[in-house]
Coordinates of C-alpha atoms in Angstrom, one line a residue:
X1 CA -36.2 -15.1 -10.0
X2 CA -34.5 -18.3 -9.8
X3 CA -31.1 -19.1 -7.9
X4 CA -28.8 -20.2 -10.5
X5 CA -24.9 -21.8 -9.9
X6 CA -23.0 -23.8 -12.8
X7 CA -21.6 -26.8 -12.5
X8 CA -18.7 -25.4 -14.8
X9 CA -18.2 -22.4 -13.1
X10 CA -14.6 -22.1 -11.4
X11 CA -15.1 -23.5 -7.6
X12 CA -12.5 -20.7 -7.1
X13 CA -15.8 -18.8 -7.3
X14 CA -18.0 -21.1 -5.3
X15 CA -16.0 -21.8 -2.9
X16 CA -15.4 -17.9 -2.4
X17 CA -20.0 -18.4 -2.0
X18 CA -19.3 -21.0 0.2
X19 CA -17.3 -18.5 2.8
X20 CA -19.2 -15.4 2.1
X21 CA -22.7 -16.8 2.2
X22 CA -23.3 -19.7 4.6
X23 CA -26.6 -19.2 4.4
X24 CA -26.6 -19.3 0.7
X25 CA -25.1 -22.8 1.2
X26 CA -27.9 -24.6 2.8
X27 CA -29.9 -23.3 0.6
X28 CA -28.4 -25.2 -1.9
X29 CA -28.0 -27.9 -0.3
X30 CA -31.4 -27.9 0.7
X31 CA -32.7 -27.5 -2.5
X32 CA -30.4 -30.0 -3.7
X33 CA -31.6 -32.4 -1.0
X34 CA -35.3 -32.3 -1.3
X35 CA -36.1 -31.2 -4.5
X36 CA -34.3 -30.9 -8.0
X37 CA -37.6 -29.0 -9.0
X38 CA -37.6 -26.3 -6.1
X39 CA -36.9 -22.9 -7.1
X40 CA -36.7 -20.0 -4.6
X41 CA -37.9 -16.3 -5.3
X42 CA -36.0 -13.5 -4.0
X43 CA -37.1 -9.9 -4.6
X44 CA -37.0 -7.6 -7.3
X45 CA -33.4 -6.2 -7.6
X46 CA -32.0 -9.1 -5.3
X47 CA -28.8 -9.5 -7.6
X48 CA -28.0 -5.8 -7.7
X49 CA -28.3 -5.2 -3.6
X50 CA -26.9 -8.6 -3.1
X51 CA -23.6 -7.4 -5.2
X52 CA -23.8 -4.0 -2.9
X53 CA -23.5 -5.7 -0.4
X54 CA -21.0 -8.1 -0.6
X55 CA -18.6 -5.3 -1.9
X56 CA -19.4 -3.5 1.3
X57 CA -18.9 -6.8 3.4
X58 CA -16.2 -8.3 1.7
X59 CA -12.4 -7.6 2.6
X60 CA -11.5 -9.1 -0.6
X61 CA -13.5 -6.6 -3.4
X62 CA -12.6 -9.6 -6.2
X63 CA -14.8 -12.4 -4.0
X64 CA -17.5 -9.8 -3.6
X65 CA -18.1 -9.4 -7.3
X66 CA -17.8 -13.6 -8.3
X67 CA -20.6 -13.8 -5.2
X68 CA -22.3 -11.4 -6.6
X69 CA -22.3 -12.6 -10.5
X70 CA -23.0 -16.3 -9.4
X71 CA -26.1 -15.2 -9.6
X72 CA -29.1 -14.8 -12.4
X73 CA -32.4 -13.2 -12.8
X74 CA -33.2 -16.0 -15.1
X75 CA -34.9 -19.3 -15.1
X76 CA -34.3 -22.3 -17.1
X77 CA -34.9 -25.9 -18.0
X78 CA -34.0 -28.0 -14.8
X79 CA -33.9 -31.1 -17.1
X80 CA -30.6 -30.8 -18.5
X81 CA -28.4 -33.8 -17.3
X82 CA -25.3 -33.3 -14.7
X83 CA -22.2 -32.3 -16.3
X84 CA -23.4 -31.6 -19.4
X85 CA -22.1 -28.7 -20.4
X86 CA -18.8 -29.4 -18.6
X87 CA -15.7 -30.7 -20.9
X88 CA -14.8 -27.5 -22.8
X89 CA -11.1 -26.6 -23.1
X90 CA -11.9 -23.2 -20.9
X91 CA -15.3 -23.0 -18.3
X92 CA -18.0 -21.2 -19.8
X93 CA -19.2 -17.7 -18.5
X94 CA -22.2 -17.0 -16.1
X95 CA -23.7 -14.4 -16.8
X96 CA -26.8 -12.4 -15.3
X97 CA -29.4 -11.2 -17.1
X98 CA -28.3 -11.9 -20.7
X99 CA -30.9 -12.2 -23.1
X100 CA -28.4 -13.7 -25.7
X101 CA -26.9 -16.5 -24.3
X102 CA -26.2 -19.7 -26.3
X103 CA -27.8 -22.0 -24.2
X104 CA -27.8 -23.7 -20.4
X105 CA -27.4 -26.5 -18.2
X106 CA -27.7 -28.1 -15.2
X107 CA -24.9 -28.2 -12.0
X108 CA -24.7 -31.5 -10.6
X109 CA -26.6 -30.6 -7.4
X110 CA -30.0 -29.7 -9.8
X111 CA -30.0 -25.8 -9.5
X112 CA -29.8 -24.5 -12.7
X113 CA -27.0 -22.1 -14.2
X114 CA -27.1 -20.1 -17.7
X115 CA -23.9 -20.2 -19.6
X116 CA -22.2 -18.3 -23.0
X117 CA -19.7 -20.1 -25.1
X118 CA -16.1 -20.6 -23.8
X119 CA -13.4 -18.2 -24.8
X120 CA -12.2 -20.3 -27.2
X121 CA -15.6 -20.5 -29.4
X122 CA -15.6 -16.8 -29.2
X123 CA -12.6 -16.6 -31.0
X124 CA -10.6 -13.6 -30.0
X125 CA -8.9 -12.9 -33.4
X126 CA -12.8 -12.2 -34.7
X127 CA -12.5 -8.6 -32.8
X128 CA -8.9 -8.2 -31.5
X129 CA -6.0 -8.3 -34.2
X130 CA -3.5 -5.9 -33.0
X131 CA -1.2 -6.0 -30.1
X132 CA -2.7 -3.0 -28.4
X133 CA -5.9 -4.6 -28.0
X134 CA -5.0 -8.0 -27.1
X135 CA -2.8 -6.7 -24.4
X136 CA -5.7 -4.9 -23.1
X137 CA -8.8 -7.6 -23.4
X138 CA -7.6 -10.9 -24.3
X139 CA -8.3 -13.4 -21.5
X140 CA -10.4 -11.2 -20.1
X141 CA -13.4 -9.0 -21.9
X142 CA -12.8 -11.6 -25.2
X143 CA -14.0 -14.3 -22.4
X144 CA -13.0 -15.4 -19.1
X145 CA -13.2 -18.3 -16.3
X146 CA -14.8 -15.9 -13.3
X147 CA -18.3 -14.7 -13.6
X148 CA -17.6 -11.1 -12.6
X149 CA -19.1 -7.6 -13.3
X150 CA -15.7 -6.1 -12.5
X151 CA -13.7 -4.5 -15.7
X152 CA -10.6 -6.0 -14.2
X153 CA -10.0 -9.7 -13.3
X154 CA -10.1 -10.4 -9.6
X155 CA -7.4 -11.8 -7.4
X156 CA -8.6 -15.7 -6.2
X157 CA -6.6 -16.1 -3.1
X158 CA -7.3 -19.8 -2.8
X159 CA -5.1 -22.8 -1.7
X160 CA -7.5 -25.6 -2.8
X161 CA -10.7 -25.8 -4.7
X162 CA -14.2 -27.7 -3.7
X163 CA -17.0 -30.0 -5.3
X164 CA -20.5 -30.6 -4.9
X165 CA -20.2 -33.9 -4.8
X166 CA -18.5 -36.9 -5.6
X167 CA -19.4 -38.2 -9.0
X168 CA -18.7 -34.2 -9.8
X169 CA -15.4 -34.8 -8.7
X170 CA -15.2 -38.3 -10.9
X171 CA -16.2 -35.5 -14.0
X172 CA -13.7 -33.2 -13.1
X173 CA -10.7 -36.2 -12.7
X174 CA -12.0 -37.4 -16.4
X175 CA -12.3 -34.9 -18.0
X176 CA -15.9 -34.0 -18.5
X177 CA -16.0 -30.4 -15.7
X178 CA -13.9 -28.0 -16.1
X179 CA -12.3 -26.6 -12.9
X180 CA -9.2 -26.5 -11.1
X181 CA -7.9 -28.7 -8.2
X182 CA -5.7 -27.2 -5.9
X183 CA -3.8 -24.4 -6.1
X184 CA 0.0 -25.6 -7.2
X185 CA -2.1 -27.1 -10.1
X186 CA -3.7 -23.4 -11.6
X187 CA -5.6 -20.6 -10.4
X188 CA -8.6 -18.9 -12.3
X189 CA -6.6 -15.6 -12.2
X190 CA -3.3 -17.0 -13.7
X191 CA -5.2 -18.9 -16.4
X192 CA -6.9 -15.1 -17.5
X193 CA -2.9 -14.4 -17.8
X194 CA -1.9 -17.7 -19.5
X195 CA -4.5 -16.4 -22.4
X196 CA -3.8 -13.2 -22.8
X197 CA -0.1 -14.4 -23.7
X198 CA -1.4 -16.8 -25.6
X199 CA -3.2 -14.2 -27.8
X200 CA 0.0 -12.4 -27.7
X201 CA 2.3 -14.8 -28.7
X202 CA -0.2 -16.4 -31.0
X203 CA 0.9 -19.7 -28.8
X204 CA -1.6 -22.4 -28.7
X205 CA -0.8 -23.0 -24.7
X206 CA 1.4 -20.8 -21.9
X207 CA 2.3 -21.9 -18.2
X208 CA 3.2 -19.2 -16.1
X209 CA 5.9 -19.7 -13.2
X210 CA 7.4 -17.8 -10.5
X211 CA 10.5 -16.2 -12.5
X212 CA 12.0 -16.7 -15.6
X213 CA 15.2 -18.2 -14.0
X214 CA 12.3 -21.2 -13.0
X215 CA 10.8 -21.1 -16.4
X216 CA 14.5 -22.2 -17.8
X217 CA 15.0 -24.7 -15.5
X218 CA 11.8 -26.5 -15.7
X219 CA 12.0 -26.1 -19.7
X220 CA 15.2 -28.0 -19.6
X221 CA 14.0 -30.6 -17.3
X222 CA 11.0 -31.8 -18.6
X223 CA 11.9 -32.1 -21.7
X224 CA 16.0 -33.0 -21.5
X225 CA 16.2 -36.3 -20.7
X226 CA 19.1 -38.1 -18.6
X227 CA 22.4 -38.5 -20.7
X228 CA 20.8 -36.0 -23.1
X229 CA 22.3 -33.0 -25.0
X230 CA 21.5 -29.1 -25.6
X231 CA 22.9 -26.0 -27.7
X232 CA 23.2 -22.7 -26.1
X233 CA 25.1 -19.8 -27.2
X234 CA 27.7 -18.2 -26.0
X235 CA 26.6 -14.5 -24.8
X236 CA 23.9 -15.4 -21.7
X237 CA 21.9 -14.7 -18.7
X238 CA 25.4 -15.9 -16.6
X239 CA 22.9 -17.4 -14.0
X240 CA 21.1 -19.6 -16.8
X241 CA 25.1 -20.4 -17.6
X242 CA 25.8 -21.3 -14.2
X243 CA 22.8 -23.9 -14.5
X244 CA 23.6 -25.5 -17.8
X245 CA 27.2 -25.6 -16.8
X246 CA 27.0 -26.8 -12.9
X247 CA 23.0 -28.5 -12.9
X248 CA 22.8 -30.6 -15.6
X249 CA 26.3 -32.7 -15.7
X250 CA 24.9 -34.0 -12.6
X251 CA 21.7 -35.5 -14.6
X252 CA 24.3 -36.9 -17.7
X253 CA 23.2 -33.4 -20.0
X254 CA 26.5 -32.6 -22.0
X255 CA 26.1 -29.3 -23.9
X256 CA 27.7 -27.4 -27.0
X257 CA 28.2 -23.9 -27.1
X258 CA 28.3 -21.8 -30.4
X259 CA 28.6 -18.4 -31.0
X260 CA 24.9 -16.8 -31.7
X261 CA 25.5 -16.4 -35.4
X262 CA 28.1 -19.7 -36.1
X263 CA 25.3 -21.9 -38.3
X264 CA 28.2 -24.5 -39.1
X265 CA 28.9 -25.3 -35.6
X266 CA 25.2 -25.7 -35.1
X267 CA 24.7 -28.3 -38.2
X268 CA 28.1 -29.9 -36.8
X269 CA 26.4 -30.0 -33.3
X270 CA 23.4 -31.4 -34.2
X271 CA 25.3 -33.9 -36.5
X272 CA 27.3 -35.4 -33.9
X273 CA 25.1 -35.7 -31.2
X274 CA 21.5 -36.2 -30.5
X275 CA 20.4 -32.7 -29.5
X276 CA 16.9 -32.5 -27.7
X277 CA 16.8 -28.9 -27.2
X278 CA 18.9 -25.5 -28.7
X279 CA 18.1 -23.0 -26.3
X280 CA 19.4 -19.0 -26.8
X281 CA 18.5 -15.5 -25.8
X282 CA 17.6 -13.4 -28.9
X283 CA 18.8 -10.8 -28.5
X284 CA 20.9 -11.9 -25.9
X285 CA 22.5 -10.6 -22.3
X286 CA 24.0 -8.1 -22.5
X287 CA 25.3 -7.7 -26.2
X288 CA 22.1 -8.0 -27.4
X289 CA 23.2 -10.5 -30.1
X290 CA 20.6 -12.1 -32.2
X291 CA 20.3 -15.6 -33.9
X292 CA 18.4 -16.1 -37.5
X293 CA 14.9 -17.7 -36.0
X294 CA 13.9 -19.8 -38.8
X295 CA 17.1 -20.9 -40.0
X296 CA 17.9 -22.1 -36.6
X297 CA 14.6 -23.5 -36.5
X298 CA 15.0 -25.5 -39.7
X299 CA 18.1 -27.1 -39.1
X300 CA 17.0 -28.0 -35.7
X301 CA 13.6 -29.2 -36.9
X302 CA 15.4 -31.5 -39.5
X303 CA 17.1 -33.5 -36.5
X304 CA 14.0 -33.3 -34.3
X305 CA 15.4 -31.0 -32.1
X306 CA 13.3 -28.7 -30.2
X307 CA 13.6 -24.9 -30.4
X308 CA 13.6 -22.8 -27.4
X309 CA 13.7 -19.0 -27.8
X310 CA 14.2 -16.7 -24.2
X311 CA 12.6 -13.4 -25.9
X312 CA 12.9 -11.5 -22.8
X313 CA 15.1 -8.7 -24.1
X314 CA 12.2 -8.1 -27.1
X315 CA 9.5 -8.8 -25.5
X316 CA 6.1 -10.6 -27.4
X317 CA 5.5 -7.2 -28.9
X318 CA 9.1 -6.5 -30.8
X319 CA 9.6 -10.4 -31.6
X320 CA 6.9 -13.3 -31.5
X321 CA 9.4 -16.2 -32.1
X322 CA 6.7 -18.8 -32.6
X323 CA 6.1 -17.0 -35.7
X324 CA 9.5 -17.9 -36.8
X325 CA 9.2 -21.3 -36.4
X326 CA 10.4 -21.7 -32.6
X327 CA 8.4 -24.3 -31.0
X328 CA 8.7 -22.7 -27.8
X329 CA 9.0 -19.0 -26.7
X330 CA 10.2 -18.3 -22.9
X331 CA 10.5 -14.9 -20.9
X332 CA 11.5 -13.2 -17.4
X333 CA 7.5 -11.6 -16.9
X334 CA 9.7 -9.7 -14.8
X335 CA 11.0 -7.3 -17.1
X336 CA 9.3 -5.9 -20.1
X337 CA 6.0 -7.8 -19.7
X338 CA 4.7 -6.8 -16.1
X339 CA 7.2 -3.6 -16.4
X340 CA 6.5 -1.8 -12.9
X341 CA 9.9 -3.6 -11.1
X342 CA 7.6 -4.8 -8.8
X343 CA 7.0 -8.6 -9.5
X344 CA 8.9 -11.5 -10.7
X345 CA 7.4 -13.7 -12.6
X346 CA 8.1 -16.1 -15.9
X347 CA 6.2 -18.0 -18.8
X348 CA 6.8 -20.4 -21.3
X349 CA 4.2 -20.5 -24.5
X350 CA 3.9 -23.1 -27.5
X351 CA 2.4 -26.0 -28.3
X352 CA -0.1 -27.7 -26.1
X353 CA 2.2 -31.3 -26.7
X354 CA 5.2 -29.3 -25.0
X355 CA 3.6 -27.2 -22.6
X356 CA 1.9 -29.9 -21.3
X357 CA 5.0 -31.9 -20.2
X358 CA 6.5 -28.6 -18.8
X359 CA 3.4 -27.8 -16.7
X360 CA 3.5 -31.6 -15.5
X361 CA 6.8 -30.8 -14.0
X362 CA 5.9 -27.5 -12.6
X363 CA 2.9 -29.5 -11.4
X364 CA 5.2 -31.6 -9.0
X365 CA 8.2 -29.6 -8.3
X366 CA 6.3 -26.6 -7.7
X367 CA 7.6 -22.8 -8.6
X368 CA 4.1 -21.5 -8.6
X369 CA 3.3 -17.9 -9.4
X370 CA 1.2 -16.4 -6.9
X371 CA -2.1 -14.9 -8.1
X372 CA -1.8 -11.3 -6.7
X373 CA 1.8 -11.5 -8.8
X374 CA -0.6 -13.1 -11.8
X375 CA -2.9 -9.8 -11.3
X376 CA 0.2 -7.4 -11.2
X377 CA 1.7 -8.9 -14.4
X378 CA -1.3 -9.2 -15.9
X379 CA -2.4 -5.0 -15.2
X380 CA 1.3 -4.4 -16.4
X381 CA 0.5 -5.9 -19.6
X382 CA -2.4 -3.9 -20.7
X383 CA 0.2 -0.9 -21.2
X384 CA 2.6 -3.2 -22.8
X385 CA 3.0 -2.1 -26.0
X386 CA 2.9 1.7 -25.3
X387 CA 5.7 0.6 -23.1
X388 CA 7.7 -0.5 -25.0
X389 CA 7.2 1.4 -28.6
X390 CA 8.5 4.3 -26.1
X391 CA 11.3 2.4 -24.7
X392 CA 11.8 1.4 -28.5
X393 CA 12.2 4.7 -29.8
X394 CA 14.3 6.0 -26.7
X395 CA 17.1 3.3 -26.8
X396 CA 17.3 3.5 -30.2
X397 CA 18.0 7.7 -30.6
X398 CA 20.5 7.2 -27.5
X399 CA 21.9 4.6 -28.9
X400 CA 22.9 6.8 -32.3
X401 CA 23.7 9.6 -29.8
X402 CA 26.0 7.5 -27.3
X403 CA 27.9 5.6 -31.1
X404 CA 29.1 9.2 -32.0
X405 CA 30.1 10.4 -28.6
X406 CA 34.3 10.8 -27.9
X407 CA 33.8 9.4 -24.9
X408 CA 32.1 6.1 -25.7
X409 CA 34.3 3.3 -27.5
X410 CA 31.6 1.1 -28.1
X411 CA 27.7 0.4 -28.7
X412 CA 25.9 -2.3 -29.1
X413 CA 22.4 -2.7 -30.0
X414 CA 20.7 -4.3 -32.7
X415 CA 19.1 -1.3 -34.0
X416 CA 22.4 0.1 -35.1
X417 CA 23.5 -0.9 -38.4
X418 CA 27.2 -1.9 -36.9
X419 CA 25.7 -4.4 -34.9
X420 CA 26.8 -7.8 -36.2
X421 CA 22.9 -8.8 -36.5
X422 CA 21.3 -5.8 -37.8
X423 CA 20.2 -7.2 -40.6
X424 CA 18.3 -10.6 -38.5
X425 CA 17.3 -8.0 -36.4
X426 CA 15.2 -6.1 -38.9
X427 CA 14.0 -9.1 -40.4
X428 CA 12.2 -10.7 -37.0
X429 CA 11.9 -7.6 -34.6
X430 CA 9.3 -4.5 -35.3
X431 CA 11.5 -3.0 -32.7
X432 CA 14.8 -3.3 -31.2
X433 CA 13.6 -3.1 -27.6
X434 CA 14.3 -0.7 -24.6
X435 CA 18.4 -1.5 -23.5
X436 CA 21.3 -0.9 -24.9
X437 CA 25.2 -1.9 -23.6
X438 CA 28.0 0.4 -24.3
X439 CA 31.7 0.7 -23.5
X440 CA 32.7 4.1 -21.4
X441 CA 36.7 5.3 -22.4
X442 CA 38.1 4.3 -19.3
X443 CA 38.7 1.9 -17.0
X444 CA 36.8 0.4 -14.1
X445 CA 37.1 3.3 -11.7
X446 CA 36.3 6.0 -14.5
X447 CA 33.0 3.7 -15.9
X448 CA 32.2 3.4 -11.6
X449 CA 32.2 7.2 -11.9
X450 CA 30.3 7.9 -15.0
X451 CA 27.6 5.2 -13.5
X452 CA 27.6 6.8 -10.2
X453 CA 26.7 10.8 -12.1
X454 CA 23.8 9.6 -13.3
X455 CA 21.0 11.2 -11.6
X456 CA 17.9 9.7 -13.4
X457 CA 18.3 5.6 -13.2
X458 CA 18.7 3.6 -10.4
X459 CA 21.8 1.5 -9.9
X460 CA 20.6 -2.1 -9.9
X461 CA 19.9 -5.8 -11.5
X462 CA 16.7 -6.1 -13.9
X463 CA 15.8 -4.1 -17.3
X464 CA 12.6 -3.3 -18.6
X465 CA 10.7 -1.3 -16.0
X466 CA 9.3 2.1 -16.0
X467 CA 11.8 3.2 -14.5
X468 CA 15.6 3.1 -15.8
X469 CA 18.2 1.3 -14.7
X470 CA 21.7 0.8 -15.3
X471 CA 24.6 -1.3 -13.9
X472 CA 28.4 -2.1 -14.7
X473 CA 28.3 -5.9 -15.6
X474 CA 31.4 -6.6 -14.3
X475 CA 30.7 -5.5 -10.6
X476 CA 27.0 -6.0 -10.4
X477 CA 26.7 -9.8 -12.3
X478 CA 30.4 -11.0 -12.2
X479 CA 32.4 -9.5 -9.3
X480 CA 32.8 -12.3 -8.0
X481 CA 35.3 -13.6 -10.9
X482 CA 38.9 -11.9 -11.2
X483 CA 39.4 -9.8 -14.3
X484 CA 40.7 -12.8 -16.8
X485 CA 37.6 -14.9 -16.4
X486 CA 35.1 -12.1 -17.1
X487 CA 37.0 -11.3 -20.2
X488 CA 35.9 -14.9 -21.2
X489 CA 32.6 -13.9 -21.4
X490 CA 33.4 -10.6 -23.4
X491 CA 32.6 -8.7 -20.1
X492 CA 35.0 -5.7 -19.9
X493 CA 35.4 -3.4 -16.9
X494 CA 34.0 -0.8 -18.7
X495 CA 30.9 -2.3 -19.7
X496 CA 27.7 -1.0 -19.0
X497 CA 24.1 -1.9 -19.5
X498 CA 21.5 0.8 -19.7
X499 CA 17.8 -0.1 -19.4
X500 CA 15.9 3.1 -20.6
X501 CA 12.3 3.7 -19.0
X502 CA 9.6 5.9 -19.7
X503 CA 11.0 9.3 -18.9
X504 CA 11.2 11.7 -21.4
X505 CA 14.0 11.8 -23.8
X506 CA 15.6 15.2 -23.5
X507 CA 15.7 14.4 -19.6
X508 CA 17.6 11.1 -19.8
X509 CA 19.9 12.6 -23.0
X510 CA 20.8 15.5 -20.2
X511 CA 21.5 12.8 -17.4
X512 CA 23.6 10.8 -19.6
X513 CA 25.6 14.0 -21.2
X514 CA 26.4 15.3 -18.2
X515 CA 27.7 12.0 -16.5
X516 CA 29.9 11.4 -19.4
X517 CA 31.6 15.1 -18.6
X518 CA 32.7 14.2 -15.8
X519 CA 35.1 11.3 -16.7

């Protein structure tokens, strides 16, 4: 048996060696030292009690397994040059014991190490076409950055990443080894995120951040120059509002604002100024309104302006924007994707040539998503699309039921054929996604009460969870304003936003009868 390492394996992995096994590095070094032609034996089933072992040992069960999977049973040529196999877009997989794999190489310290082609050579669409199953194995069983036995992807709890060596180091800086640097700039277990929404989103490259509010701002900053301009819509996150209309006068942005389905304003926008980016929620916050895609997308194109679509509300299974011809596709990973209400977390997915300057901003300003968030988002994403095909059909029979109710003045959600978009909607969206605003007959005091009946969601911010949620716009997002300015913004005091979960229909239809009888 011959002690194998790669030279593109993640150091997230051999650095986790490193800590666990001191012993295991002087042995490399040794055999790095003395002899590029020394190989050590170990006994029969070595890798197998080795891996017992360190899942025994180890505190942290994900470093036990990469320990235990740096290893191989199998020998082979020690002639291969350093860094040859390094300079793929994604680090090859080590793998132990596998009798198929397409080739080897050499790490730059002369042990040898067995690799299988990259993720991307695999070529996840070969095996995984629907949504189901790329929410499930993409980044992950379709090919991943950690050697690991493990069925799920383990948490690498690392600040900074090591090299062998120095000219190692050189390969790494140009190019030619594929790894990671320190921990601001990636993290093996985000990156098995970043693919999976690629594969989702069919996006050639993602960058996840640590919310969606973060995702906004660092979309707008890398690629908004000083004195520039952008387009937003009227209805709005207010907090992404609050940015564009406070932040960016102080950097020289000017902004117009149209109304989501207003197409001559747009042309007469992007006319008159020299737009770099239209940016809109579709659908939007709260009144779910929805903009035509790729008409937006081809006016905007024709001026060179970039289009940036925040798909939170449908998530990447209702809507995949890029499809549409957005260049860029943004979302709150907080809501529908990691859909447990127990993470925050944001993404941004498109071209390599945008992403790119995004993630170089993220790179120095900061905004990092922590990789035990990465691994929460990422397990809330393999029941994505059950999620929210259940949430799909639940919004959309309560939203019928709550449009013929006495006590209800108004609905609005795009599934409805009186919403204003219905027919975009059912053009761009295989569902119409899991909320739905409505106005109560009453005033404030009468919607506080029919809010406070409920017995089966919790009164609070954030949509998209398991578990249901509903809150009264006007006191929980813009209190703070007297009565005449949230009018503005279309917010009435009898407003509310309902975020239906994953309890059963009958129960939630109840809940929401009975609340209504007692205004």
């Amino acid at each position: 048996m011959a002690v194998v390492s790669s030279a593109s394996f993640i150091p997230s992995a051999s650095a986790t060696n490193r800590r666990s096994t001191s012993g295991q590095k002087s042995i490399i070094s040794f055999t790095s030292s003395f002899s590029s032609t020394l190989i050590l034996r170990f006994p029969p089933n070595f890798v197998r009690q080795l891996s017992i072992k360190a899942r025994r040992n180890c505190s942290n069960i994900g470093v036990a397994q990469i320990v235990a999977a740096s290893w191989s049973d199998r020998q082979a040529p020690l002639d291969t040059p350093p860094s040859a196999t390094a300079g793929a877009e994604t680090a090859p997989v080590v793998v132990e014991g596998d009798d198929t794999a397409a080739g080897s190489g050499s790490s730059g310290n002369g042990v040898v190490s067995k690799v299988v082609q990259s993720p991307a050579s695999l070529g996840v669409g070969s095996f995984l076409s629907s949504d189901g199953s790329l929410v499930v194995h993409a980044g992950e069983r379709a090919g991943r950055g950690i050697a690991t036995d493990s069925i799920t992807t383990p948490v690498v709890n690392t600040s900074a990443y090591w090299f062998n060596n120095s000219n190692e180091l050189i390969d790494f800086k140009e190019g030619r080894h594929a790894s990671y640097e320190y921990g601001r700039y990636g993290n093996p277990t985000t990156k098995v995120l970043e693919e999976k929404m690629n594969a989702l989103e069919r996006a050639e490259s993602t960058v996840f951040v640590s919310s969606g509010m973060y995702a906004s701002v660092a979309m707008f900053l890398a690629l908004v120059p000083a004195g520039g301009h952008i387009i937003t819509t009227t209805d709005c996150y207010r907090k992404t509002r609050i940015f564009i209309q406070n932040e960016l006068p102080k950097m020289g942005i000017s902004v117009t604002v149209i109304h989501p389905a207003d197409m001559d304003s747009l042309e007469r926008a992007l006319n008159e100024n020299d737009v770099s980016v239209f940016f809109t929620e579709s659908p939007t916050n709260p009144f779910l309104r929805c903009v035509d895609i790729a008409l937006v997308s081809k006016l905007c194109h024709s001026k060179g302006t970039v289009v940036c679509i925040d798909g939170t509300f449908a998530s990447p299974v209702n809507q995949k924007a890029l499809t549409f011809g957005a260049d860029l596709v943004l979302h709150s990973a907080t809501k529908f994707i990691a859909g447990h209400n127990d993470v925050l977390g944001g993404c941004i997915s498109g071209p390599e040539k945008l992403i790119s300057k995004i993630r170089q901003y993220h790179h120095v300003v900061g905004g990092v998503l922590n990789p035990n968030a990465a691994y929460l988002i990422s397990r809330g994403m393999k029941t994505l699309h059950l999620r929210v095909q259940h949430q799909n059909n639940t919004a959309l029979r309560m939203a019928q039921l709550l449009e013929e109710h006495p006590k209800i003045a108004h609905v609005y959600y795009p599934g409805l054929p009186s919403h204003p978009e219905h027919h975009i909607a059912k053009r761009q969206m295989t569902g119409f996604g899991g909320v739905v605003s409505f106005e109560v007959v009453g005033d404030l005091r009468s919607t506080m009460k029919f809010v406070d009946s409920l017995k089966i969601p919790y009164l609070a911010p954030s949509f998209g969870g398991v578990e249901s949620i509903v809150d009264q716009p006007a006191i929980m997002s813009y209190w703070d304003l007297p009565q005449e300015e949230r009018l503005k913004y279309g917010i009435k005091d009898n407003l509310v936003r309902f975020s239906f979960g994953v309890e059963d229909f009958d129960d939630l239809k109840a809940d929401i009868v009975q609340a209504l009888d007692q205004i």
